[in-house]
Amino acid sequence: MSTTPFARPFGELRLTDRPTVGGKGASLGELTFAGAPVPPGYVVTTAAFEAFLAALDPGGEIRTAVEALDARDTEAIARAVAPVRERIEAAGLPEEVAAAIRGHYRDLDGESDTPGEPAPVAVRSSATSEDAEDASFAGLQDTYLWVRGEDSLVEHVRRCWASLYSVESVSYRRRLGLPEHDLAMAVVVQRMIDPRCAGVMFTRSPLTGDRSVVALEGSWGLGSALVSGDVTPDKYVIGKVTGDICSRTVSEKARQHRMDPSGSGVLEEDVPEYLRSEPCLSDEEIHELVRLGRQVESHYGTPQDIEWAISRNLVPGHNIFLLQSRPETVWASREQAPVAAPKARAFDHVLALLGGTGSGSGSGGGAK
Amino acid sequence: MNDAGPAPRFPLPSELTEVAGAEDWASMYPYYTRFQPEDDQRFWFYNAMHFPEPMPAFDAITAEAPYTALGANTARMFVFPTTLGIEHRIVNGRVYITANPVTDPEEIQRRLAVFSERAGHYYENWDELYQGWVTRVTALIDEVQRIEVPRLPEFEDPEVVFQAKGVAQNHYVRENYHRLIDLYSTMWHHHSEFLMLGYGAYVVFFEFCKTSFPEIPDQDVARMVAGIDVILYRPDDELKKLAKRAVEYGVDDLFVEGCDPEKVLAALAARGDGGRRWLEAMDDAREPWFNMSTGAGFYHHHRSWNDDLTVPFAALPGYVDQARRGELLDRPTEQLTAERERIAQEYRSLLAGEEERAAFDQMLGLARAVFPFVEDHNFYCEHYFTTKFFAKVREFGALLRDQGVLADVEDVFQLSHTEVGQALTDVMLAWAAGSGPAGAAHVRKTVAERKRMLDALAGWSPPPALGPVPEALNDPAVRMLWGITAETIQAWSTPVTDGDHEVRGFAASPGVVEGTARVLLSANDIGQVQEGDVLVCPVTAPSWGPVFGKIAAAVSDIGGTMSHAAIVAREYGLPAVVGTGHATKRITTGQRLRVDGDRGIVTILD
């Protein structure tokens, strides 16, 4: 695929590309660069959005009108944005933009995990603004799963763009006073995988902050079941240094979220009886996930909080994917006093412990 | 344990009931080993690690001597600040112990000043002192072997008279017997000399790791410290060497599963040069490496390999098979050393900063420096010395038999060590007076009665602990050796519900396997173990080394992650769950088990 400013595959992207591909796109690029098996995809850049909006609204009237809205006047916002969204969803795309989206989509078909059909993709907004982290925009812009075929994809990219002009989105921006002329949106298009199981992985213990272990949680189907608290996941703690699985809790997993086989969304359903108490991961899969987690952690140089999924359809060795990785923040933000400092003589540590004063450096660490 | 209900407690010593047929058990043991009324106020736990069976009267010395020495070392010689000695009591033939803490802060400070100077001297000169220790203990072992048991001839040798020695043989019966008992006590003093300091250094490193890495498995800490080239593995290594020799000398066909040592030895003798060379090789290995008790060295009837070749000969066929197939039998020491270094370096690199790394280096360095003693003293004391000690007691037993006091040499162990002294005095008097000893009538009745009581007591299930649950347990020995912590006690005091198929203990060696249970209450039954069995026993002793080559997993009632069983299981890469409290009671031979060494859970699948 020829290089175009309108769409860029993950493999070309790094964190520094955030201004043109948004936070999500940039982090998927960086994760791919780190050697992680990220489901392949590309980002429809902010340049594509700019080109589209420039063609739709050469005079910039839309932006001017939105910027003039009062955050508190929800009714006025609703009246103003409805026609904007309709115009965006109806407008044709500039030729080069459409060609870029379609061309990269055809490339994704190669690594399909459900071959023989148009590749199903997820279409997600990817925010660019530094002070508009994905977290604060969460839920404001749309995500579309299981999108198939070039025409449908183009339509969903347009709907993603249009979601910038939802009442909630506009209200949010007006409340923060964000300038409309800086507003841009990138859209991530990513090959969907149909997970047999999915979950999260922390490269330090979420319980104790221990950096020598990896904590894994997983359940059947999509990770959303776990995130939403619909299911108690299987839990594993693995020693980083030895790779030993130090603890293993296989839970009764009664519910799962899974891809609708008809290809149009997500089903929430009961897990078949015979699978409920089965572990969702094999030891080989656990070890491979831990290896990947450590690789990503070492790439970023700090403990990570990772989302992962294992394809239902691909063969072992090719079926594990990382969907997202971000720095662990809870324990990182806690200042930890040093556990111990060296003493004049090595055996002073023992004298301190056996003397009932602990082995630590006065921090209260050591023996209890 | 914070529930509002009555304070949790185990049965009180005074509440224990008699065992039918063994009502007179207390007559077997000295009065000072009996529970006193005020002992109901204290917490005691059953030391099934060292004393998994009822104590024959003589064997009670294997509790008395160690606790005499251990307490003297900690409380009086080194003056440990927070811990005094360990007290023991015997009830229904079982040994219960409790550690006496020092809790008054002023007293701790006073003791600390003395302790710092004395312990500091040992830590500072550890290697040199340890070398001296090996020399001293080896000399003791020599001395035990050189003790003469007088023959009591009809007429004294002429030189007694012509060289004016002036002392007759019967005098030496008592003198030499007392010398034997004294040497045993001396050995235990040396045993304790480095022990608590060694464990102290280990506990410091252990606590540091647990604070820096709250979820680090205990066995990873052990892996960073444990020695690779320790003599504890040497007996097993010698067997592997003999297996290779068997193939080399063309006599390997004689070593088959279930072979009888006597028959194999006879066949070897008839095999010409190859057989002769193999027998020579075995003789070379036997001293000292076959001085391995099949138990932990605390019972006379846990015979050593040298006394009973069944154990080494049970292991040889498997090793011979491997040698024939050209499999590498040597422990990959270089690889193990490299792995130990890698683990230590990786944990080190995960520490927060240079300060912590420097402290880590100090503590790890010290823990490794003390470890040769911690691992190897077992061979010198519990196995090598003790084998020679029991052998010498048997020689006195033979004298008593020859003088008509005992019917059988082994019966000497049915008398306490002071009663053996009395029986010997009986012999001394009778020989001098020219009459027969009174023992034949008196002692033989006692022996028969005690054998009967021991049989009855073997069927008693001792509670894992007695008395009120203590608020805190901080004794390093109790924690490291017996694996007894607040959590263990909690687990013991939780009643077992019917239909519960899980037995919980310490995750001592990782891995999950399924297999058929082989419950062994006595090390003498070691020959029953089949390839792939899950060994379930009161305590897994390191001398069972060869069995670890056969079994799929090990489960024990008692033991912490530093119990030698745990160390050997890790060495062999077998899952192990130790310190379960009552696995031998809950599990029966033949049941299918899943042993989860990652979580410390044994599941009964049947």
Tab-separated table of N, CA, C and O in Angstrom, chain A residues 205-213 237 239-250 294 297 336-357 359 365-368, chain B residues 80-82 108-109 112 115-116 119-120 123-124 196-197 200-201 203-204 207-208 211-217 219-220 223 339 342-344 346-347 350 355-356 358-359 362-363 366 474 476 510 512 596 598-599:
chain	number	residue	atom	x	y	z
A	205	SER	N	1.990	-6.788	40.896
A	205	SER	CA	0.783	-7.222	41.576
A	205	SER	C	-0.139	-6.051	41.872
A	205	SER	O	0.270	-5.088	42.515
A	206	PRO	N	-1.388	-6.091	41.429
A	206	PRO	CA	-2.325	-5.020	41.784
A	206	PRO	C	-2.649	-5.055	43.281
A	206	PRO	O	-3.089	-4.068	43.845
A	207	LEU	N	-2.390	-6.203	43.908
A	207	LEU	CA	-2.713	-6.394	45.321
A	207	LEU	C	-1.666	-5.773	46.240
A	207	LEU	O	-1.978	-5.123	47.222
A	208	THR	N	-0.399	-6.004	45.907
A	208	THR	CA	0.687	-5.585	46.800
A	208	THR	C	1.697	-4.670	46.115
A	208	THR	O	2.596	-4.154	46.757
A	209	GLY	N	1.587	-4.511	44.807
A	209	GLY	CA	2.564	-3.705	44.080
A	209	GLY	C	3.851	-4.458	43.774
A	209	GLY	O	4.777	-3.892	43.209
A	210	ASP	N	3.902	-5.741	44.150
A	210	ASP	CA	5.101	-6.560	43.938
A	210	ASP	C	5.491	-6.566	42.456
A	210	ASP	O	4.713	-6.983	41.610
A	211	ARG	N	6.711	-6.079	42.190
A	211	ARG	CA	7.161	-6.009	40.796
A	211	ARG	C	7.752	-7.320	40.307
A	211	ARG	O	8.165	-7.414	39.154
A	212	SER	N	7.810	-8.321	41.154
A	212	SER	CA	8.425	-9.577	40.723
A	212	SER	C	7.388	-10.578	40.215
A	212	SER	O	7.730	-11.693	39.865
A	213	VAL	N	6.127	-10.162	40.205
A	213	VAL	CA	5.103	-11.092	39.709
A	213	VAL	C	4.248	-10.430	38.627
A	213	VAL	O	4.169	-9.209	38.523
A	237	VAL	N	-1.151	-15.860	39.420
A	237	VAL	CA	0.008	-15.038	39.748
A	237	VAL	C	1.245	-15.822	39.319
A	237	VAL	O	1.403	-16.986	39.681
A	239	GLY	N	5.483	-15.819	38.851
A	239	GLY	CA	6.757	-15.196	39.188
A	239	GLY	C	7.492	-14.813	37.915
A	239	GLY	O	7.640	-15.636	37.020
A	240	LYS	N	7.925	-13.566	37.839
A	240	LYS	CA	8.623	-13.132	36.628
A	240	LYS	C	9.960	-13.841	36.479
A	240	LYS	O	10.397	-14.150	35.387
A	241	VAL	N	10.629	-14.044	37.613
A	241	VAL	CA	12.004	-14.508	37.550
A	241	VAL	C	12.081	-15.987	37.186
A	241	VAL	O	12.904	-16.393	36.384
A	242	THR	N	11.183	-16.773	37.764
A	242	THR	CA	11.250	-18.220	37.530
A	242	THR	C	10.212	-18.693	36.525
A	242	THR	O	10.328	-19.782	35.985
A	243	GLY	N	9.191	-17.869	36.289
A	243	GLY	CA	8.109	-18.307	35.408
A	243	GLY	C	7.151	-19.273	36.099
A	243	GLY	O	6.206	-19.751	35.490
A	244	ASP	N	7.381	-19.552	37.382
A	244	ASP	CA	6.486	-20.464	38.103
A	244	ASP	C	5.111	-19.815	38.289
A	244	ASP	O	5.020	-18.617	38.554
A	245	ILE	N	4.087	-20.613	38.147
A	245	ILE	CA	2.734	-20.122	38.435
A	245	ILE	C	2.538	-20.286	39.941
A	245	ILE	O	2.351	-21.384	40.444
A	246	CYS	N	2.638	-19.171	40.667
A	246	CYS	CA	2.659	-19.252	42.140
A	246	CYS	C	1.269	-19.436	42.705
A	246	CYS	O	1.109	-19.999	43.779
A	247	SER	N	0.273	-18.905	42.031
A	247	SER	CA	-1.071	-19.158	42.530
A	247	SER	C	-2.024	-19.192	41.352
A	247	SER	O	-1.782	-18.588	40.318
A	248	ARG	N	-3.090	-19.948	41.541
A	248	ARG	CA	-3.950	-20.283	40.427
A	248	ARG	C	-5.351	-20.431	41.008
A	248	ARG	O	-5.580	-21.292	41.837
A	249	THR	N	-6.247	-19.549	40.613
A	249	THR	CA	-7.616	-19.647	41.106
A	249	THR	C	-8.539	-19.779	39.909
A	249	THR	O	-8.673	-18.844	39.119
A	250	VAL	N	-9.123	-20.944	39.759
A	250	VAL	CA	-10.049	-21.132	38.641
A	250	VAL	C	-11.455	-20.897	39.176
A	250	VAL	O	-11.900	-21.570	40.094
A	294	ARG	N	6.142	-9.111	29.817
A	294	ARG	CA	7.482	-8.658	30.241
A	294	ARG	C	8.178	-7.913	29.110
A	294	ARG	O	8.893	-6.942	29.338
A	297	GLU	N	6.630	-4.497	29.009
A	297	GLU	CA	7.088	-3.755	30.180
A	297	GLU	C	8.513	-3.256	29.975
A	297	GLU	O	8.844	-2.109	30.267
A	336	GLN	N	7.358	4.647	47.653
A	336	GLN	CA	7.718	3.540	48.525
A	336	GLN	C	9.025	3.846	49.251
A	336	GLN	O	10.034	4.111	48.624
A	337	ALA	N	8.981	3.797	50.560
A	337	ALA	CA	10.212	3.980	51.322
A	337	ALA	C	11.109	2.776	51.067
A	337	ALA	O	10.617	1.669	50.910
A	338	PRO	N	12.408	2.985	51.032
A	338	PRO	CA	13.299	1.846	50.799
A	338	PRO	C	13.108	0.801	51.890
A	338	PRO	O	12.895	1.149	53.060
A	339	VAL	N	13.158	-0.457	51.503
A	339	VAL	CA	12.929	-1.543	52.451
A	339	VAL	C	14.095	-1.656	53.422
A	339	VAL	O	13.920	-1.914	54.605
A	340	ALA	N	15.295	-1.475	52.910
A	340	ALA	CA	16.461	-1.587	53.775
A	340	ALA	C	17.630	-0.863	53.132
A	340	ALA	O	17.675	-0.678	51.922
A	341	ALA	N	18.541	-0.462	53.987
A	341	ALA	CA	19.775	0.157	53.504
A	341	ALA	C	20.928	-0.721	53.974
A	341	ALA	O	20.785	-1.463	54.943
A	342	PRO	N	22.049	-0.623	53.268
A	342	PRO	CA	23.188	-1.422	53.728
A	342	PRO	C	23.616	-0.984	55.123
A	342	PRO	O	23.404	0.156	55.520
A	343	LYS	N	24.207	-1.895	55.863
A	343	LYS	CA	24.714	-1.582	57.202
A	343	LYS	C	26.227	-1.732	57.203
A	343	LYS	O	26.817	-2.241	56.252
A	344	ALA	N	26.836	-1.277	58.295
A	344	ALA	CA	28.297	-1.283	58.365
A	344	ALA	C	28.847	-2.682	58.108
A	344	ALA	O	29.782	-2.871	57.338
A	345	ARG	N	28.231	-3.674	58.760
A	345	ARG	CA	28.648	-5.057	58.553
A	345	ARG	C	27.409	-5.848	58.170
A	345	ARG	O	26.313	-5.596	58.695
A	346	ALA	N	27.607	-6.830	57.292
A	346	ALA	CA	26.442	-7.590	56.798
A	346	ALA	C	25.651	-8.180	57.967
A	346	ALA	O	24.419	-8.157	57.969
A	347	PHE	N	26.369	-8.699	58.991
A	347	PHE	CA	25.629	-9.392	60.054
A	347	PHE	C	24.900	-8.432	60.984
A	347	PHE	O	24.110	-8.868	61.831
A	348	ASP	N	25.119	-7.117	60.828
A	348	ASP	CA	24.320	-6.165	61.612
A	348	ASP	C	22.826	-6.308	61.302
A	348	ASP	O	21.978	-6.026	62.146
A	349	HIS	N	22.532	-6.737	60.071
A	349	HIS	CA	21.123	-6.984	59.734
A	349	HIS	C	20.555	-8.076	60.640
A	349	HIS	O	19.424	-7.992	61.103
A	350	VAL	N	21.353	-9.106	60.879
A	350	VAL	CA	20.879	-10.220	61.706
A	350	VAL	C	20.755	-9.781	63.161
A	350	VAL	O	19.775	-10.101	63.834
A	351	LEU	N	21.745	-9.035	63.620
A	351	LEU	CA	21.693	-8.560	65.012
A	351	LEU	C	20.437	-7.731	65.227
A	351	LEU	O	19.772	-7.838	66.254
A	352	ALA	N	20.115	-6.908	64.229
A	352	ALA	CA	18.920	-6.066	64.348
A	352	ALA	C	17.657	-6.924	64.406
A	352	ALA	O	16.781	-6.701	65.238
A	353	LEU	N	17.595	-7.914	63.544
A	353	LEU	CA	16.390	-8.762	63.509
A	353	LEU	C	16.260	-9.574	64.797
A	353	LEU	O	15.205	-9.603	65.428
A	354	LEU	N	17.342	-10.228	65.184
A	354	LEU	CA	17.252	-11.092	66.363
A	354	LEU	C	17.164	-10.272	67.646
A	354	LEU	O	16.736	-10.774	68.680
A	355	GLY	N	17.550	-9.007	67.537
A	355	GLY	CA	17.413	-8.124	68.686
A	355	GLY	C	16.006	-7.576	68.813
A	355	GLY	O	15.713	-6.781	69.706
A	356	GLY	N	15.142	-7.989	67.873
A	356	GLY	CA	13.752	-7.588	67.962
A	356	GLY	C	13.466	-6.210	67.408
A	356	GLY	O	12.381	-5.675	67.580
A	357	THR	N	14.464	-5.634	66.680
A	357	THR	CA	14.225	-4.290	66.143
A	357	THR	C	14.020	-4.307	64.641
A	357	THR	O	13.950	-3.277	64.009
A	359	SER	N	14.869	-5.795	60.542
A	359	SER	CA	16.055	-5.773	59.695
A	359	SER	C	16.107	-4.516	58.844
A	359	SER	O	17.047	-4.260	58.141
A	365	GLY	N	10.081	-1.599	57.878
A	365	GLY	CA	10.052	-2.809	57.064
A	365	GLY	C	10.704	-3.940	57.822
A	365	GLY	O	11.087	-3.801	58.969
A	366	GLY	N	10.863	-5.049	57.162
A	366	GLY	CA	11.551	-6.175	57.786
A	366	GLY	C	10.619	-7.034	58.604
A	366	GLY	O	9.427	-7.068	58.352
A	367	ALA	N	11.191	-7.655	59.578
A	367	ALA	CA	10.446	-8.679	60.298
A	367	ALA	C	9.346	-8.085	61.152
A	367	ALA	O	9.476	-6.988	61.668
A	368	LYS	N	8.300	-8.838	61.262
A	368	LYS	CA	7.225	-8.388	62.135
A	368	LYS	C	7.237	-9.233	63.401
A	368	LYS	O	7.508	-10.383	63.342
B	80	PHE	N	20.738	-15.157	72.928
B	80	PHE	CA	19.820	-14.576	71.944
B	80	PHE	C	18.861	-13.630	72.663
B	80	PHE	O	18.351	-13.971	73.736
B	81	PRO	N	18.633	-12.447	72.073
B	81	PRO	CA	17.837	-11.446	72.795
B	81	PRO	C	16.379	-11.834	73.035
B	81	PRO	O	15.846	-11.546	74.099
B	82	THR	N	15.730	-12.484	72.046
B	82	THR	CA	14.275	-12.657	72.187
B	82	THR	C	13.840	-14.092	72.389
B	82	THR	O	12.658	-14.373	72.485
B	108	ILE	N	15.433	-7.620	76.746
B	108	ILE	CA	15.896	-7.852	75.373
B	108	ILE	C	17.132	-6.995	75.099
B	108	ILE	O	18.123	-7.475	74.541
B	109	GLN	N	17.089	-5.740	75.526
B	109	GLN	CA	18.234	-4.841	75.309
B	109	GLN	C	19.475	-5.335	76.044
B	109	GLN	O	20.577	-5.319	75.504
B	112	LEU	N	20.747	-8.227	74.204
B	112	LEU	CA	21.253	-7.853	72.876
B	112	LEU	C	22.722	-7.435	72.940
B	112	LEU	O	23.521	-7.767	72.048
B	115	PHE	N	24.707	-10.539	73.199
B	115	PHE	CA	24.534	-11.315	71.968
B	115	PHE	C	25.346	-10.729	70.813
B	115	PHE	O	26.017	-11.445	70.069
B	116	SER	N	25.290	-9.387	70.669
B	116	SER	CA	25.952	-8.728	69.531
B	116	SER	C	27.428	-9.082	69.504
B	116	SER	O	27.984	-9.406	68.447
B	119	ALA	N	27.665	-13.203	68.934
B	119	ALA	CA	27.246	-13.624	67.594
B	119	ALA	C	28.145	-12.971	66.550
B	119	ALA	O	28.523	-13.588	65.556
B	120	GLY	N	28.482	-11.683	66.801
B	120	GLY	CA	29.355	-10.970	65.866
B	120	GLY	C	30.657	-11.719	65.648
B	120	GLY	O	31.133	-11.836	64.516
B	123	TYR	N	29.892	-14.630	63.284
B	123	TYR	CA	29.635	-14.223	61.889
B	123	TYR	C	30.921	-13.737	61.230
B	123	TYR	O	31.192	-14.015	60.072
B	124	GLU	N	31.710	-12.987	62.004
B	124	GLU	CA	32.913	-12.394	61.452
B	124	GLU	C	33.940	-13.455	61.053
B	124	GLU	O	34.716	-13.267	60.131
B	196	MET	N	21.296	-21.774	65.104
B	196	MET	CA	20.391	-20.632	65.210
B	196	MET	C	20.974	-19.400	64.528
B	196	MET	O	20.251	-18.599	63.956
B	197	LEU	N	22.301	-19.263	64.587
B	197	LEU	CA	22.919	-18.128	63.887
B	197	LEU	C	22.729	-18.288	62.381
B	197	LEU	O	22.455	-17.327	61.661
B	200	GLY	N	19.226	-17.526	61.611
B	200	GLY	CA	19.022	-16.081	61.764
B	200	GLY	C	19.408	-15.338	60.495
B	200	GLY	O	18.666	-14.474	60.005
B	201	ALA	N	20.570	-15.692	59.942
B	201	ALA	CA	21.024	-15.027	58.717
B	201	ALA	C	20.069	-15.308	57.573
B	201	ALA	O	19.760	-14.436	56.753
B	203	VAL	N	16.828	-16.060	57.887
B	203	VAL	CA	15.542	-15.397	58.138
B	203	VAL	C	15.612	-13.913	57.751
B	203	VAL	O	14.662	-13.354	57.203
B	204	VAL	N	16.757	-13.279	58.007
B	204	VAL	CA	16.907	-11.866	57.643
B	204	VAL	C	16.740	-11.675	56.136
B	204	VAL	O	16.011	-10.800	55.675
B	207	GLU	N	13.074	-12.355	55.208
B	207	GLU	CA	12.165	-11.252	55.550
B	207	GLU	C	12.351	-10.075	54.582
B	207	GLU	O	11.392	-9.425	54.181
B	208	PHE	N	13.602	-9.813	54.232
B	208	PHE	CA	13.871	-8.730	53.285
B	208	PHE	C	13.174	-9.013	51.949
B	208	PHE	O	12.514	-8.142	51.375
B	211	THR	N	9.460	-8.543	52.166
B	211	THR	CA	9.032	-7.144	52.243
B	211	THR	C	9.166	-6.465	50.883
B	211	THR	O	8.287	-5.727	50.449
B	212	SER	N	10.275	-6.746	50.202
B	212	SER	CA	10.484	-6.128	48.891
B	212	SER	C	9.565	-6.730	47.836
B	212	SER	O	9.107	-6.039	46.926
B	213	PHE	N	9.333	-8.042	47.948
B	213	PHE	CA	8.495	-8.741	46.975
B	213	PHE	C	7.444	-9.526	47.753
B	213	PHE	O	7.610	-10.713	48.016
B	214	PRO	N	6.363	-8.836	48.130
B	214	PRO	CA	5.405	-9.481	49.049
B	214	PRO	C	4.883	-10.821	48.555
B	214	PRO	O	4.463	-11.638	49.355
B	215	GLU	N	4.916	-11.049	47.242
B	215	GLU	CA	4.332	-12.300	46.743
B	215	GLU	C	5.382	-13.308	46.301
B	215	GLU	O	5.066	-14.291	45.643
B	216	ILE	N	6.629	-13.066	46.643
B	216	ILE	CA	7.686	-14.005	46.231
B	216	ILE	C	7.439	-15.364	46.889
B	216	ILE	O	7.154	-15.433	48.080
B	217	PRO	N	7.469	-16.447	46.108
B	217	PRO	CA	7.296	-17.762	46.733
B	217	PRO	C	8.493	-18.068	47.636
B	217	PRO	O	9.621	-17.720	47.293
B	219	GLN	N	10.016	-20.687	48.079
B	219	GLN	CA	11.049	-21.511	47.467
B	219	GLN	C	11.987	-20.695	46.582
B	219	GLN	O	13.123	-21.097	46.362
B	220	ASP	N	11.522	-19.538	46.097
B	220	ASP	CA	12.437	-18.709	45.303
B	220	ASP	C	13.528	-18.118	46.191
B	220	ASP	O	14.674	-17.967	45.767
B	223	ARG	N	15.885	-20.831	46.710
B	223	ARG	CA	16.677	-21.096	45.500
B	223	ARG	C	17.866	-20.148	45.365
B	223	ARG	O	18.883	-20.485	44.795
B	339	GLU	N	21.635	-21.032	37.233
B	339	GLU	CA	20.233	-20.692	37.454
B	339	GLU	C	20.067	-19.949	38.786
B	339	GLU	O	19.325	-18.980	38.888
B	342	ARG	N	21.199	-16.482	38.191
B	342	ARG	CA	20.247	-15.735	37.369
B	342	ARG	C	19.064	-15.273	38.215
B	342	ARG	O	18.674	-14.106	38.169
B	343	ILE	N	18.523	-16.179	39.017
B	343	ILE	CA	17.370	-15.828	39.843
B	343	ILE	C	17.735	-14.687	40.791
B	343	ILE	O	17.005	-13.696	40.907
B	344	ALA	N	18.881	-14.809	41.435
B	344	ALA	CA	19.297	-13.766	42.386
B	344	ALA	C	19.479	-12.427	41.664
B	344	ALA	O	19.018	-11.381	42.137
B	346	GLU	N	18.147	-11.397	38.877
B	346	GLU	CA	16.891	-10.821	38.372
B	346	GLU	C	16.064	-10.202	39.496
B	346	GLU	O	15.497	-9.124	39.320
B	347	TYR	N	16.012	-10.882	40.623
B	347	TYR	CA	15.303	-10.264	41.755
B	347	TYR	C	16.020	-8.978	42.167
B	347	TYR	O	15.389	-7.964	42.453
B	350	LEU	N	15.125	-6.045	40.187
B	350	LEU	CA	13.764	-5.535	40.373
B	350	LEU	C	13.641	-4.654	41.618
B	350	LEU	O	12.597	-4.066	41.861
B	355	GLU	N	20.546	1.587	47.080
B	355	GLU	CA	20.585	1.319	48.524
B	355	GLU	C	20.091	-0.087	48.807
B	355	GLU	O	20.739	-0.864	49.505
B	356	GLU	N	18.921	-0.388	48.259
B	356	GLU	CA	18.317	-1.698	48.507
B	356	GLU	C	19.165	-2.804	47.915
B	356	GLU	O	19.272	-3.888	48.497
B	358	ALA	N	22.347	-2.803	47.564
B	358	ALA	CA	23.525	-3.007	48.421
B	358	ALA	C	23.145	-3.826	49.659
B	358	ALA	O	23.876	-4.727	50.074
B	359	ALA	N	21.961	-3.533	50.233
B	359	ALA	CA	21.497	-4.304	51.394
B	359	ALA	C	21.230	-5.752	51.002
B	359	ALA	O	21.583	-6.693	51.713
B	362	GLN	N	24.414	-7.672	50.778
B	362	GLN	CA	24.925	-8.027	52.114
B	362	GLN	C	24.194	-9.239	52.684
B	362	GLN	O	24.808	-10.192	53.151
B	363	MET	N	22.871	-9.173	52.618
B	363	MET	CA	22.082	-10.235	53.248
B	363	MET	C	22.215	-11.554	52.502
B	363	MET	O	22.324	-12.617	53.107
B	366	LEU	N	25.627	-13.056	53.206
B	366	LEU	CA	25.721	-13.672	54.532
B	366	LEU	C	24.934	-14.989	54.575
B	366	LEU	O	25.410	-16.000	55.099
B	474	ASN	N	7.332	-15.918	67.080
B	474	ASN	CA	8.417	-15.235	66.375
B	474	ASN	C	9.727	-16.006	66.441
B	474	ASN	O	10.771	-15.506	66.088
B	476	PRO	N	12.602	-17.972	65.239
B	476	PRO	CA	13.067	-18.268	63.887
B	476	PRO	C	13.170	-19.764	63.612
B	476	PRO	O	12.868	-20.214	62.518
B	510	PRO	N	7.265	-26.263	43.338
B	510	PRO	CA	6.184	-26.005	42.382
B	510	PRO	C	5.880	-27.181	41.451
B	510	PRO	O	6.686	-28.090	41.300
B	512	VAL	N	2.276	-29.342	39.366
B	512	VAL	CA	1.031	-30.030	39.686
B	512	VAL	C	1.089	-31.414	39.045
B	512	VAL	O	1.337	-31.509	37.852
B	596	ASP	N	-0.791	-30.137	44.223
B	596	ASP	CA	-0.554	-28.826	43.622
B	596	ASP	C	0.509	-28.109	44.449
B	596	ASP	O	0.220	-27.488	45.469
B	598	ASP	N	2.119	-25.583	43.582
B	598	ASP	CA	2.074	-24.127	43.383
B	598	ASP	C	1.270	-23.477	44.495
B	598	ASP	O	1.578	-22.394	44.956
B	599	ARG	N	0.186	-24.167	44.878
B	599	ARG	CA	-0.736	-23.575	45.848
B	599	ARG	C	-0.674	-24.227	47.212
B	599	ARG	O	-1.276	-23.731	48.158
